[in-house]
XYZ file of C-alpha atoms in Angstrom:
425
model
C 194.097 206.063 185.858
C 191.635 208.474 183.731
C 190.005 206.908 180.828
C 187.983 208.697 178.074
C 186.272 207.982 174.693
C 186.778 210.179 172.306
C 183.948 210.502 169.425
C 184.732 211.578 166.040
C 181.791 213.145 164.866
C 181.144 213.245 161.312
C 180.527 216.223 159.681
C 177.379 215.136 158.095
C 174.600 213.669 161.041
C 173.014 211.060 158.290
C 176.721 209.294 158.809
C 178.742 206.981 161.194
C 181.072 208.625 164.282
C 183.863 206.730 165.133
C 184.725 206.076 168.156
C 187.866 204.757 170.987
C 188.295 203.835 174.774
C 191.667 205.410 175.715
C 193.492 206.240 178.763
C 195.321 209.293 180.427
C 198.461 208.003 178.453
C 196.399 207.572 175.409
C 196.540 204.270 175.581
C 194.381 202.187 173.960
C 191.534 200.831 175.999
C 189.546 199.431 173.144
C 188.963 198.452 169.635
C 187.968 201.296 167.364
C 183.984 201.206 166.465
C 181.965 202.438 164.088
C 178.394 203.116 164.108
C 175.101 205.504 165.204
C 175.602 207.941 167.496
C 173.399 206.978 169.925
C 175.039 204.583 170.459
C 178.105 205.208 171.437
C 176.361 206.772 173.996
C 176.627 203.119 175.677
C 180.427 203.074 175.962
C 180.897 206.374 177.669
C 179.480 205.086 181.275
C 182.336 205.621 183.467
C 184.557 208.022 180.874
C 184.613 211.301 179.650
C 184.155 211.853 176.540
C 186.056 213.954 174.249
C 184.281 214.924 170.786
C 186.541 214.881 167.846
C 184.505 218.027 165.571
C 185.284 218.047 161.582
C 188.314 220.010 161.060
C 187.407 222.009 158.336
C 184.723 223.920 160.051
C 187.579 224.668 162.084
C 190.000 227.552 161.791
C 192.977 227.243 164.415
C 195.173 231.062 164.689
C 197.302 233.025 166.952
C 197.454 236.225 168.769
C 199.736 238.467 170.410
C 197.541 239.899 173.323
C 198.545 241.498 177.684
C 195.944 239.527 178.431
C 196.629 236.265 179.359
C 193.386 233.932 180.531
C 190.048 234.024 181.777
C 187.403 236.331 180.938
C 189.395 239.341 179.688
C 191.052 237.350 177.003
C 187.554 236.085 175.013
C 185.958 239.633 175.430
C 189.308 241.053 173.959
C 189.382 237.583 170.833
C 187.073 239.456 168.720
C 188.252 242.463 168.243
C 192.021 240.550 167.620
C 190.841 239.168 164.943
C 188.125 240.822 162.968
C 190.388 241.902 160.593
C 191.270 237.929 160.470
C 187.757 236.224 159.327
C 185.043 236.552 157.069
C 182.162 236.853 158.815
C 180.743 237.986 161.128
C 182.406 237.970 164.787
C 178.785 238.331 166.112
C 177.838 234.819 164.723
C 181.474 233.124 165.694
C 182.484 231.007 168.789
C 185.938 231.725 170.182
C 188.125 229.954 172.073
C 191.455 230.592 173.418
C 194.107 227.176 174.280
C 197.386 227.466 176.294
C 199.578 230.458 175.716
C 202.853 229.039 174.225
C 206.049 230.055 174.464
C 207.183 232.456 172.177
C 204.273 234.286 174.014
C 201.622 234.163 171.232
C 197.960 232.250 172.425
C 196.375 230.350 170.413
C 192.890 230.368 169.212
C 190.309 228.413 167.489
C 187.281 230.173 165.906
C 184.168 227.595 164.838
C 180.487 229.593 163.900
C 178.513 229.460 166.450
C 175.263 227.588 164.236
C 178.031 224.662 164.178
C 178.619 224.812 167.721
C 174.780 224.665 169.133
C 173.981 221.829 165.961
C 177.379 219.845 167.390
C 175.956 219.951 171.117
C 172.259 219.680 170.081
C 173.394 216.324 167.942
C 175.661 214.749 171.191
C 172.026 215.718 173.573
C 169.989 213.802 171.158
C 172.509 210.825 171.501
C 172.427 210.995 175.447
C 176.120 211.969 175.535
C 177.819 214.397 177.740
C 181.559 215.706 176.564
C 183.535 217.451 178.651
C 185.954 218.606 176.132
C 184.894 219.008 171.889
C 188.485 219.442 170.145
C 189.332 220.307 166.404
C 190.051 216.711 164.795
C 193.248 218.315 163.819
C 194.889 218.983 167.055
C 194.780 215.213 166.721
C 197.891 215.459 165.528
C 200.954 216.547 167.977
C 203.063 219.836 168.126
C 206.472 218.437 167.683
C 208.759 221.825 168.142
C 211.230 221.692 164.808
C 208.998 218.660 163.480
C 206.383 219.171 160.762
C 203.576 216.512 161.415
C 200.977 215.449 158.890
C 198.342 213.512 158.048
C 196.614 211.888 155.819
C 192.836 210.665 156.116
C 190.093 210.454 153.388
C 191.153 212.894 151.221
C 191.957 215.149 153.925
C 195.845 216.564 154.846
C 196.040 217.504 159.016
C 199.622 219.406 159.310
C 201.113 220.778 162.155
C 204.070 222.893 161.263
C 205.850 222.270 165.305
C 205.040 226.125 166.027
C 202.121 228.232 165.067
C 200.425 226.666 161.813
C 197.856 223.625 162.503
C 195.261 223.182 159.975
C 193.385 220.668 157.566
C 193.547 221.156 153.211
C 191.578 218.360 151.920
C 192.205 216.911 147.741
C 195.640 217.895 148.301
C 199.616 215.639 147.742
C 201.604 215.927 150.776
C 204.426 218.408 148.458
C 200.997 220.623 147.688
C 200.317 220.990 150.824
C 204.198 222.356 153.450
C 204.183 224.587 149.278
C 201.233 225.950 150.797
C 202.129 226.669 154.704
C 206.039 227.455 153.137
C 207.511 224.845 154.275
C 209.649 223.969 151.535
C 211.329 226.698 149.481
C 213.553 226.331 145.873
C 216.704 227.889 147.213
C 218.349 224.373 146.856
C 219.855 223.070 150.426
C 223.704 224.398 150.623
C 223.178 227.867 148.843
C 221.693 230.135 151.527
C 224.321 232.268 152.629
C 224.443 235.064 155.112
C 225.012 239.138 154.847
C 228.335 237.717 154.921
C 228.796 235.859 152.055
C 228.917 232.539 153.785
C 226.709 229.919 153.948
C 224.002 230.315 156.106
C 222.789 227.719 159.067
C 219.626 226.303 157.752
C 216.950 225.235 160.563
C 216.505 221.412 160.580
C 213.179 220.562 158.963
C 211.874 216.971 159.391
C 208.243 215.243 157.991
C 206.836 212.565 160.764
C 204.026 211.484 158.105
C 200.455 209.515 158.927
C 198.733 207.827 156.257
C 197.258 204.643 156.147
C 198.365 201.525 153.788
C 196.449 202.576 150.654
C 198.098 206.893 150.913
C 201.363 205.277 151.982
C 201.583 203.554 148.139
C 199.575 205.862 146.551
C 202.305 209.407 147.559
C 205.627 207.359 147.036
C 206.196 209.756 144.227
C 206.384 212.627 146.485
C 207.698 211.423 150.046
C 210.640 210.143 147.756
C 210.737 214.155 146.183
C 210.178 215.186 149.782
C 213.530 213.426 151.078
C 215.078 215.167 149.060
C 214.037 218.395 150.053
C 214.222 217.408 153.539
C 216.680 216.638 156.484
C 214.307 213.511 157.445
C 211.123 211.767 156.106
C 209.816 209.413 158.718
C 206.714 207.226 156.772
C 203.811 205.768 160.218
C 201.310 204.223 159.100
C 197.761 203.972 159.777
C 195.752 200.208 159.877
C 193.189 201.404 161.736
C 192.673 204.740 160.297
C 193.107 207.833 161.596
C 191.293 207.893 165.524
C 193.608 205.760 167.400
C 196.519 208.200 166.128
C 194.199 211.177 167.281
C 192.161 209.955 170.002
C 196.151 209.211 171.690
C 197.141 212.787 171.495
C 193.987 214.729 172.332
C 193.659 212.142 175.800
C 196.990 213.502 176.729
C 195.662 217.093 177.020
C 196.618 219.038 173.483
C 194.389 220.673 171.740
C 192.065 223.637 172.437
C 188.350 222.758 173.731
C 186.098 224.583 172.559
C 183.401 224.610 175.895
C 184.989 228.392 176.606
C 182.323 231.370 177.417
C 178.611 231.052 176.931
C 179.444 226.779 175.236
C 181.747 226.025 179.542
C 180.340 224.066 181.987
C 177.823 225.458 183.822
C 178.957 225.316 187.529
C 176.349 222.485 189.449
C 175.959 223.917 192.939
C 172.942 221.318 193.806
C 175.246 218.928 192.436
C 178.455 220.140 194.414
C 176.844 220.497 198.203
C 174.975 217.439 197.688
C 177.727 215.372 199.500
C 177.307 218.101 202.305
C 173.845 218.395 203.772
C 173.307 215.934 206.203
C 176.333 218.078 207.496
C 174.770 221.214 207.085
C 171.891 219.941 207.814
C 173.022 218.930 211.178
C 174.950 221.980 211.800
C 171.569 224.593 211.543
C 170.390 222.406 213.864
C 173.357 222.621 216.039
C 172.680 226.544 215.381
C 169.406 226.961 216.313
C 169.425 224.406 219.949
C 172.268 226.790 220.867
C 170.773 229.695 219.742
C 167.137 228.856 221.337
C 169.807 227.813 224.923
C 171.337 231.210 224.778
C 167.613 233.352 224.120
C 166.664 230.913 227.217
C 169.631 231.775 228.990
C 169.345 235.529 228.533
C 166.095 235.810 229.327
C 166.507 234.093 232.878
C 169.641 235.944 233.589
C 167.042 239.004 232.695
C 164.742 237.959 235.171
C 167.498 237.640 237.685
C 168.195 240.628 237.149
C 164.909 242.533 237.855
C 164.392 239.867 240.580
C 168.038 241.833 242.296
C 167.153 245.130 241.616
C 164.275 244.820 243.021
C 165.871 243.344 246.375
C 168.139 246.312 246.361
C 165.506 248.727 246.183
C 163.491 247.302 249.077
C 166.374 247.384 250.916
C 167.393 251.026 250.145
C 164.563 252.204 250.920
C 164.004 250.957 254.040
C 167.257 252.377 254.912
C 166.619 255.661 253.275
C 162.651 256.032 253.395
C 161.492 258.623 250.829
C 164.738 257.957 248.458
C 164.269 258.426 244.505
C 164.409 255.226 242.308
C 167.634 254.369 241.915
C 167.871 253.347 238.373
C 171.675 251.536 238.687
C 172.432 250.134 241.740
C 175.944 249.370 240.739
C 176.275 252.857 239.562
C 174.811 254.194 243.259
C 176.880 251.500 245.151
C 180.388 252.717 243.531
C 179.527 255.826 244.628
C 179.523 255.663 247.843
C 182.618 252.874 247.878
C 184.270 256.253 246.077
C 182.834 258.712 248.823
C 184.307 256.680 251.286
C 187.160 256.122 250.011
C 187.743 252.218 250.551
C 188.340 249.084 248.607
C 186.093 246.824 248.392
C 186.546 245.584 252.450
C 185.712 248.164 253.148
C 182.482 248.048 250.867
C 181.653 244.799 252.759
C 181.555 246.887 256.107
C 179.362 249.457 254.680
C 177.017 246.745 252.927
C 176.539 244.823 256.119
C 175.895 248.036 258.240
C 173.292 249.115 256.174
C 171.880 245.408 256.501
C 172.175 246.036 260.425
C 170.541 249.562 260.109
C 168.349 248.084 258.100
C 167.260 245.494 260.072
C 166.424 248.068 263.343
C 164.809 250.705 261.542
C 162.373 248.299 260.381
C 161.968 247.083 264.037
C 161.443 250.609 265.519
C 159.218 251.896 262.796
C 158.370 255.055 264.576
C 162.062 256.125 263.436
C 163.284 258.000 260.134
C 166.605 257.950 258.036
C 167.509 261.725 257.876
C 170.885 260.881 255.783
C 174.028 258.586 255.739
C 177.746 259.317 255.543
C 180.830 256.733 255.360
C 184.042 257.794 255.736
C 186.876 255.319 257.468
C 184.918 252.702 257.976
C 182.287 254.854 259.883
C 178.794 255.011 259.493
C 177.197 257.750 260.626
C 173.593 257.913 260.362
C 171.541 260.732 261.437
C 167.778 260.065 261.958
C 164.442 261.540 263.952
C 162.735 259.746 266.153
C 159.584 260.067 268.524
C 161.454 259.599 272.119
C 164.652 258.297 272.781
C 163.395 254.860 273.505
C 163.120 254.587 269.746
C 166.498 255.240 269.764
C 167.832 253.490 272.250
C 166.220 250.225 270.581
C 167.875 250.955 267.065
C 170.963 251.168 268.954
C 170.165 247.855 270.389
C 169.335 246.388 267.651
C 172.552 247.009 265.802
C 174.507 245.743 268.681
C 172.504 242.781 269.078
C 174.449 241.742 265.364
C 177.877 240.538 267.575
C 179.642 242.592 264.692
C 178.919 246.166 264.866
C 179.000 248.467 267.813
C 176.189 251.613 267.370
C 176.425 254.724 269.645
C 174.429 257.580 269.985
C 176.494 260.932 269.940
C 174.083 263.680 270.329
C 170.045 264.343 270.636
C 168.286 267.212 270.026
C 164.225 267.687 270.752
C 162.633 269.747 268.711
C 158.997 270.070 268.551
C 157.898 265.956 269.381
C 160.404 264.261 267.723
C 164.309 264.016 268.548
C 166.699 264.569 265.861
C 169.954 262.196 266.767
C 172.997 260.993 265.440
C 174.544 257.553 265.839
C 177.490 256.440 264.599
C 177.882 252.763 263.900
C 181.491 251.055 263.390
C 182.773 247.273 263.198
C 183.426 245.990 266.279
């Protein structure tokens, strides 16, 4: 269970601060302590710190805006409350609370100068606060019940609806009259439009005070018991702080640390636990990228070697033919003209390989044209004499896979034109 150190900040920096440790259920984890603010820092270790700021310096009101939360709401608050505050809105800080069921949003308004002063005092004391809450927000909001607290001349009031404020040097009865919680109509005299007695909403008072204030205002309590449906007095033997701390520790109150005073994202702290994992991932990416680069380089070298080998073999088959830029395209073209599939392509390539071997051994021969159809390679070539042609035929036959036949010969000047057919056995 989370623990909090709730510090009540004095209005005067020279006065003592008060603090107490509580858990998230509002249960005390130690006695209340008073002393210099810097001494509270030692008790804040391993605890989140909630600071209660002087309520007399903070105005709490409510607005009805269509925007529920976020930056748009904070931007709209100064304009929505401009007519309700005496100071220039540029000098004021606005903080929004949780929107209530009836649609209104509670808003706390405080001077920016005071916010800066409070935060500077906390920094000087070595205290990192997670929340700054007006002290009277520690008075619980109970629907249908007026909550009131007397503390050293201050009167904190929460009417259970939209009224949250602090008054000074007022009796409890006068404070309730000031907020309109009491009227002058005797109980039972209200009438509705038909002249019948109108039902009145129950009015209950829950008051918190020190034993001395309980004795001091006995007359007020007795008078209020005649005005209200019930009056319940709770004593504060250890002062107001334990009661206020128990309420704010459960999440009540408007946190003034919003907008420009809100927490800044500490990305370095967020990423610190993942630093080693990130380094390993980076190293893995570098290794993987390097491996791919080496693989690409190796494949490109192999492609270059295969291209050169293909070009060399093709030049032997077709001397004088232009360089082949796209060997795959050339093979596909030959396959298309041949009208065969992959098996036919194998026959063609093997036949060309055997023809290349034969022409290499008989270098005086020159291939003029090659065609391939229906599994038969038709080669037109010239040679110095018929003996060379016969040598080519025998070399092809010696492979045992193909049979070559001289189809025709024709003497032209000093060379013999011939046509040889090569067919798989």
